[in-house]
Amino acid sequence: MAKDGATTEPTDGAAAGTGAGTGTRTGTGTRTGTASAATGRTADGTAAGSGDIARSLELLWGTGDRPSRGPKPGLTLDRIVTAAIAVADAEGLSAVSMRRISTELGTGTMSLYRYVPGKAELLDLMLDRVLGEPLSAEPDRPAADRPVPGGHPVPADRPVPGDWRVAIDTMARTYLDNLRRHPWLLKINQARTVLGPSALRGLELSLTALRSMGLRDPELIGVIITVNSFVEGLARTQADAAEAVAQTGLSDEEFWENQRPYLERAMLSGAYPTMAGMSEDTFSADFDHFTFGLRRLIAGFEALVAERAAEAATDRT
């Protein structure tokens, strides 16, 4: 029984006799995870910050005690996190378990618990690792000075590197690339992410690049949230489409072809005149919705920046 009467269930691969942090122990010495005060259920490793937060922070910042005996030689926290990310990339987050990771590494499950308490804390480490991937490529260059991911040249009608517009473009495209490499990120509740070195460094670089906008600090955070939300929404739509194909065995073309007779009759009925009058390429896959939306976001920010500059000029007179 957890605090406030919340019952707990054994977490994935719970380790015997390793009750750390807020975890509890059953009468047999088996560790159970932290229970949610709202639901009474233990964290299942699909929400950031749902495990032992203190332990996650120790592991992220390198302040925790390292195992001194017992684990298989060569096993490291870095290898554990790398293996977990590889499994999640290939099979989804649900495939990640302490037992599965130990199998991938060729070691006993108990050896992993000497490094990380469980899946919830492992998820915090995985998140910080993948968030840091774009930063590792060019660690000494500010975000605004990086080229657009994919090696695409900056068009002549776009601001030169160093401009906050390029910083937003780069930030958005880099994040989209990351979500495509690691679609499991979209399955995670990141409302309470445990902030590690990579997360903080990424935020620092983004804020530094956007400082020239001349906005108030809360507004700068608002810019980042707005851009990230746009990217996540589009990436989630793409990921859902791919998942639908995998689950049903029907391609997008086959799916819509099945509906064609019904849609054609609907368009000819006169009940949907606006839709019926739209051009043939309205729903073309060739239209770049990402670039369209991103350009409109930047244009909106430009209007806000101009408004703030005008206000500042008025205040000086």
mmCIF file with all atom_site columns, C-alpha atoms in Angstrom, residues 208-309:
data_model
loop_
_atom_site.group_PDB
_atom_site.id
_atom_site.type_symbol
_atom_site.label_atom_id
_atom_site.label_alt_id
_atom_site.label_comp_id
_atom_site.label_asym_id
_atom_site.label_entity_id
_atom_site.label_seq_id
_atom_site.pdbx_PDB_ins_code
_atom_site.Cartn_x
_atom_site.Cartn_y
_atom_site.Cartn_z
_atom_site.occupancy
_atom_site.B_iso_or_equiv
_atom_site.pdbx_formal_charge
_atom_site.auth_seq_id
_atom_site.auth_comp_id
_atom_site.auth_asym_id
_atom_site.auth_atom_id
_atom_site.pdbx_PDB_model_num
ATOM 1   C CA . THR A 1 208 ? 20.177  32.657 -27.428 1.00 0.00 ? 208 THR A CA 1
ATOM 2   C CA . ALA A 1 209 ? 19.283  32.435 -31.111 1.00 0.00 ? 209 ALA A CA 1
ATOM 3   C CA . LEU A 1 210 ? 15.851  34.000 -30.558 1.00 0.00 ? 210 LEU A CA 1
ATOM 4   C CA . ARG A 1 211 ? 17.003  36.803 -28.264 1.00 0.00 ? 211 ARG A CA 1
ATOM 5   C CA . SER A 1 212 ? 17.341  39.198 -31.211 1.00 0.00 ? 212 SER A CA 1
ATOM 6   C CA . MET A 1 213 ? 13.556  39.098 -31.661 1.00 0.00 ? 213 MET A CA 1
ATOM 7   C CA . GLY A 1 214 ? 13.322  41.652 -28.859 1.00 0.00 ? 214 GLY A CA 1
ATOM 8   C CA . LEU A 1 215 ? 10.404  39.868 -27.192 1.00 0.00 ? 215 LEU A CA 1
ATOM 9   C CA . ARG A 1 216 ? 9.719   39.462 -23.502 1.00 0.00 ? 216 ARG A CA 1
ATOM 10  C CA . ASP A 1 217 ? 11.064  36.277 -21.913 1.00 0.00 ? 217 ASP A CA 1
ATOM 11  C CA . PRO A 1 218 ? 7.643   34.572 -21.602 1.00 0.00 ? 218 PRO A CA 1
ATOM 12  C CA . GLU A 1 219 ? 7.033   35.374 -25.267 1.00 0.00 ? 219 GLU A CA 1
ATOM 13  C CA . LEU A 1 220 ? 10.320  33.742 -26.284 1.00 0.00 ? 220 LEU A CA 1
ATOM 14  C CA . ILE A 1 221 ? 9.219   30.565 -24.501 1.00 0.00 ? 221 ILE A CA 1
ATOM 15  C CA . GLY A 1 222 ? 5.888   30.959 -26.292 1.00 0.00 ? 222 GLY A CA 1
ATOM 16  C CA . VAL A 1 223 ? 7.681   31.019 -29.652 1.00 0.00 ? 223 VAL A CA 1
ATOM 17  C CA . ILE A 1 224 ? 9.434   27.733 -28.856 1.00 0.00 ? 224 ILE A CA 1
ATOM 18  C CA . ILE A 1 225 ? 6.221   26.095 -27.622 1.00 0.00 ? 225 ILE A CA 1
ATOM 19  C CA . THR A 1 226 ? 4.301   27.277 -30.699 1.00 0.00 ? 226 THR A CA 1
ATOM 20  C CA . VAL A 1 227 ? 6.915   25.962 -33.129 1.00 0.00 ? 227 VAL A CA 1
ATOM 21  C CA . ASN A 1 228 ? 7.329   22.650 -31.311 1.00 0.00 ? 228 ASN A CA 1
ATOM 22  C CA . SER A 1 229 ? 3.561   22.137 -31.120 1.00 0.00 ? 229 SER A CA 1
ATOM 23  C CA . PHE A 1 230 ? 3.238   22.747 -34.863 1.00 0.00 ? 230 PHE A CA 1
ATOM 24  C CA . VAL A 1 231 ? 6.028   20.279 -35.624 1.00 0.00 ? 231 VAL A CA 1
ATOM 25  C CA . GLU A 1 232 ? 4.653   17.636 -33.265 1.00 0.00 ? 232 GLU A CA 1
ATOM 26  C CA . GLY A 1 233 ? 1.177   17.931 -34.767 1.00 0.00 ? 233 GLY A CA 1
ATOM 27  C CA . LEU A 1 234 ? 2.426   17.391 -38.306 1.00 0.00 ? 234 LEU A CA 1
ATOM 28  C CA . ALA A 1 235 ? 4.806   14.609 -37.260 1.00 0.00 ? 235 ALA A CA 1
ATOM 29  C CA . ARG A 1 236 ? 2.020   12.854 -35.363 1.00 0.00 ? 236 ARG A CA 1
ATOM 30  C CA . THR A 1 237 ? -0.229  12.964 -38.439 1.00 0.00 ? 237 THR A CA 1
ATOM 31  C CA . GLN A 1 238 ? 2.535   11.393 -40.537 1.00 0.00 ? 238 GLN A CA 1
ATOM 32  C CA . ALA A 1 239 ? 3.296   8.767  -37.896 1.00 0.00 ? 239 ALA A CA 1
ATOM 33  C CA . ASP A 1 240 ? -0.397  7.901  -37.506 1.00 0.00 ? 240 ASP A CA 1
ATOM 34  C CA . ALA A 1 241 ? -0.698  7.458  -41.274 1.00 0.00 ? 241 ALA A CA 1
ATOM 35  C CA . ALA A 1 242 ? 2.244   5.071  -41.343 1.00 0.00 ? 242 ALA A CA 1
ATOM 36  C CA . GLU A 1 243 ? 0.862   3.175  -38.347 1.00 0.00 ? 243 GLU A CA 1
ATOM 37  C CA . ALA A 1 244 ? -2.538  2.846  -40.048 1.00 0.00 ? 244 ALA A CA 1
ATOM 38  C CA . VAL A 1 245 ? -0.904  1.247  -43.086 1.00 0.00 ? 245 VAL A CA 1
ATOM 39  C CA . ALA A 1 246 ? 0.985   -1.204 -40.869 1.00 0.00 ? 246 ALA A CA 1
ATOM 40  C CA . GLN A 1 247 ? -2.094  -2.117 -38.846 1.00 0.00 ? 247 GLN A CA 1
ATOM 41  C CA . THR A 1 248 ? -4.582  -2.510 -41.721 1.00 0.00 ? 248 THR A CA 1
ATOM 42  C CA . GLY A 1 249 ? -2.363  -3.651 -44.567 1.00 0.00 ? 249 GLY A CA 1
ATOM 43  C CA . LEU A 1 250 ? -4.039  -1.068 -46.797 1.00 0.00 ? 250 LEU A CA 1
ATOM 44  C CA . SER A 1 251 ? -1.980  1.628  -48.479 1.00 0.00 ? 251 SER A CA 1
ATOM 45  C CA . ASP A 1 252 ? -3.248  5.219  -48.462 1.00 0.00 ? 252 ASP A CA 1
ATOM 46  C CA . GLU A 1 253 ? -4.132  4.849  -52.151 1.00 0.00 ? 253 GLU A CA 1
ATOM 47  C CA . GLU A 1 254 ? -6.162  1.688  -51.505 1.00 0.00 ? 254 GLU A CA 1
ATOM 48  C CA . PHE A 1 255 ? -7.920  3.258  -48.526 1.00 0.00 ? 255 PHE A CA 1
ATOM 49  C CA . TRP A 1 256 ? -9.102  6.311  -50.457 1.00 0.00 ? 256 TRP A CA 1
ATOM 50  C CA . GLU A 1 257 ? -9.904  4.310  -53.578 1.00 0.00 ? 257 GLU A CA 1
ATOM 51  C CA . ASN A 1 258 ? -12.429 2.310  -51.536 1.00 0.00 ? 258 ASN A CA 1
ATOM 52  C CA . GLN A 1 259 ? -14.196 5.564  -50.688 1.00 0.00 ? 259 GLN A CA 1
ATOM 53  C CA . ARG A 1 260 ? -14.076 7.071  -54.171 1.00 0.00 ? 260 ARG A CA 1
ATOM 54  C CA . PRO A 1 261 ? -17.577 5.969  -55.380 1.00 0.00 ? 261 PRO A CA 1
ATOM 55  C CA . TYR A 1 262 ? -19.236 7.371  -52.271 1.00 0.00 ? 262 TYR A CA 1
ATOM 56  C CA . LEU A 1 263 ? -17.293 10.622 -52.333 1.00 0.00 ? 263 LEU A CA 1
ATOM 57  C CA . GLU A 1 264 ? -18.029 11.182 -56.026 1.00 0.00 ? 264 GLU A CA 1
ATOM 58  C CA . ARG A 1 265 ? -21.769 10.725 -55.431 1.00 0.00 ? 265 ARG A CA 1
ATOM 59  C CA . ALA A 1 266 ? -21.577 13.122 -52.486 1.00 0.00 ? 266 ALA A CA 1
ATOM 60  C CA . MET A 1 267 ? -19.836 15.778 -54.583 1.00 0.00 ? 267 MET A CA 1
ATOM 61  C CA . LEU A 1 268 ? -22.439 15.441 -57.356 1.00 0.00 ? 268 LEU A CA 1
ATOM 62  C CA . SER A 1 269 ? -25.328 15.723 -54.891 1.00 0.00 ? 269 SER A CA 1
ATOM 63  C CA . GLY A 1 270 ? -24.967 19.478 -54.548 1.00 0.00 ? 270 GLY A CA 1
ATOM 64  C CA . ALA A 1 271 ? -24.804 19.232 -50.752 1.00 0.00 ? 271 ALA A CA 1
ATOM 65  C CA . TYR A 1 272 ? -21.120 20.174 -50.624 1.00 0.00 ? 272 TYR A CA 1
ATOM 66  C CA . PRO A 1 273 ? -20.672 22.969 -53.203 1.00 0.00 ? 273 PRO A CA 1
ATOM 67  C CA . THR A 1 274 ? -17.468 24.406 -51.752 1.00 0.00 ? 274 THR A CA 1
ATOM 68  C CA . MET A 1 275 ? -15.673 21.067 -51.693 1.00 0.00 ? 275 MET A CA 1
ATOM 69  C CA . ALA A 1 276 ? -17.050 20.076 -55.079 1.00 0.00 ? 276 ALA A CA 1
ATOM 70  C CA . GLY A 1 277 ? -15.634 23.238 -56.613 1.00 0.00 ? 277 GLY A CA 1
ATOM 71  C CA . MET A 1 278 ? -12.098 22.751 -55.330 1.00 0.00 ? 278 MET A CA 1
ATOM 72  C CA . SER A 1 279 ? -9.242  22.033 -57.735 1.00 0.00 ? 279 SER A CA 1
ATOM 73  C CA . GLU A 1 280 ? -8.023  18.542 -58.566 1.00 0.00 ? 280 GLU A CA 1
ATOM 74  C CA . ASP A 1 281 ? -4.734  19.090 -56.712 1.00 0.00 ? 281 ASP A CA 1
ATOM 75  C CA . THR A 1 282 ? -6.353  20.236 -53.441 1.00 0.00 ? 282 THR A CA 1
ATOM 76  C CA . PHE A 1 283 ? -5.313  17.117 -51.567 1.00 0.00 ? 283 PHE A CA 1
ATOM 77  C CA . SER A 1 284 ? -2.149  16.438 -53.551 1.00 0.00 ? 284 SER A CA 1
ATOM 78  C CA . ALA A 1 285 ? 0.651   14.757 -51.620 1.00 0.00 ? 285 ALA A CA 1
ATOM 79  C CA . ASP A 1 286 ? 3.073   17.050 -53.444 1.00 0.00 ? 286 ASP A CA 1
ATOM 80  C CA . PHE A 1 287 ? 1.976   20.096 -51.455 1.00 0.00 ? 287 PHE A CA 1
ATOM 81  C CA . ASP A 1 288 ? 4.506   20.851 -48.692 1.00 0.00 ? 288 ASP A CA 1
ATOM 82  C CA . HIS A 1 289 ? 2.258   21.545 -45.716 1.00 0.00 ? 289 HIS A CA 1
ATOM 83  C CA . PHE A 1 290 ? 5.230   21.710 -43.363 1.00 0.00 ? 290 PHE A CA 1
ATOM 84  C CA . THR A 1 291 ? 7.019   24.509 -45.190 1.00 0.00 ? 291 THR A CA 1
ATOM 85  C CA . PHE A 1 292 ? 3.714   26.315 -45.809 1.00 0.00 ? 292 PHE A CA 1
ATOM 86  C CA . GLY A 1 293 ? 2.808   26.267 -42.121 1.00 0.00 ? 293 GLY A CA 1
ATOM 87  C CA . LEU A 1 294 ? 6.298   27.136 -40.943 1.00 0.00 ? 294 LEU A CA 1
ATOM 88  C CA . ARG A 1 295 ? 6.482   30.149 -43.275 1.00 0.00 ? 295 ARG A CA 1
ATOM 89  C CA . ARG A 1 296 ? 3.142   31.383 -41.963 1.00 0.00 ? 296 ARG A CA 1
ATOM 90  C CA . LEU A 1 297 ? 4.299   30.981 -38.364 1.00 0.00 ? 297 LEU A CA 1
ATOM 91  C CA . ILE A 1 298 ? 7.458   32.967 -39.056 1.00 0.00 ? 298 ILE A CA 1
ATOM 92  C CA . ALA A 1 299 ? 5.421   35.665 -40.808 1.00 0.00 ? 299 ALA A CA 1
ATOM 93  C CA . GLY A 1 300 ? 3.235   35.910 -37.713 1.00 0.00 ? 300 GLY A CA 1
ATOM 94  C CA . PHE A 1 301 ? 6.285   36.250 -35.485 1.00 0.00 ? 301 PHE A CA 1
ATOM 95  C CA . GLU A 1 302 ? 7.646   38.934 -37.801 1.00 0.00 ? 302 GLU A CA 1
ATOM 96  C CA . ALA A 1 303 ? 4.468   40.951 -37.239 1.00 0.00 ? 303 ALA A CA 1
ATOM 97  C CA . LEU A 1 304 ? 4.880   40.613 -33.476 1.00 0.00 ? 304 LEU A CA 1
ATOM 98  C CA . VAL A 1 305 ? 8.547   41.617 -33.624 1.00 0.00 ? 305 VAL A CA 1
ATOM 99  C CA . ALA A 1 306 ? 7.627   44.693 -35.673 1.00 0.00 ? 306 ALA A CA 1
ATOM 100 C CA . GLU A 1 307 ? 4.909   45.550 -33.158 1.00 0.00 ? 307 GLU A CA 1
ATOM 101 C CA . ARG A 1 308 ? 7.337   45.309 -30.245 1.00 0.00 ? 308 ARG A CA 1
ATOM 102 C CA . ALA A 1 309 ? 9.930   47.417 -32.108 1.00 0.00 ? 309 ALA A CA 1
#
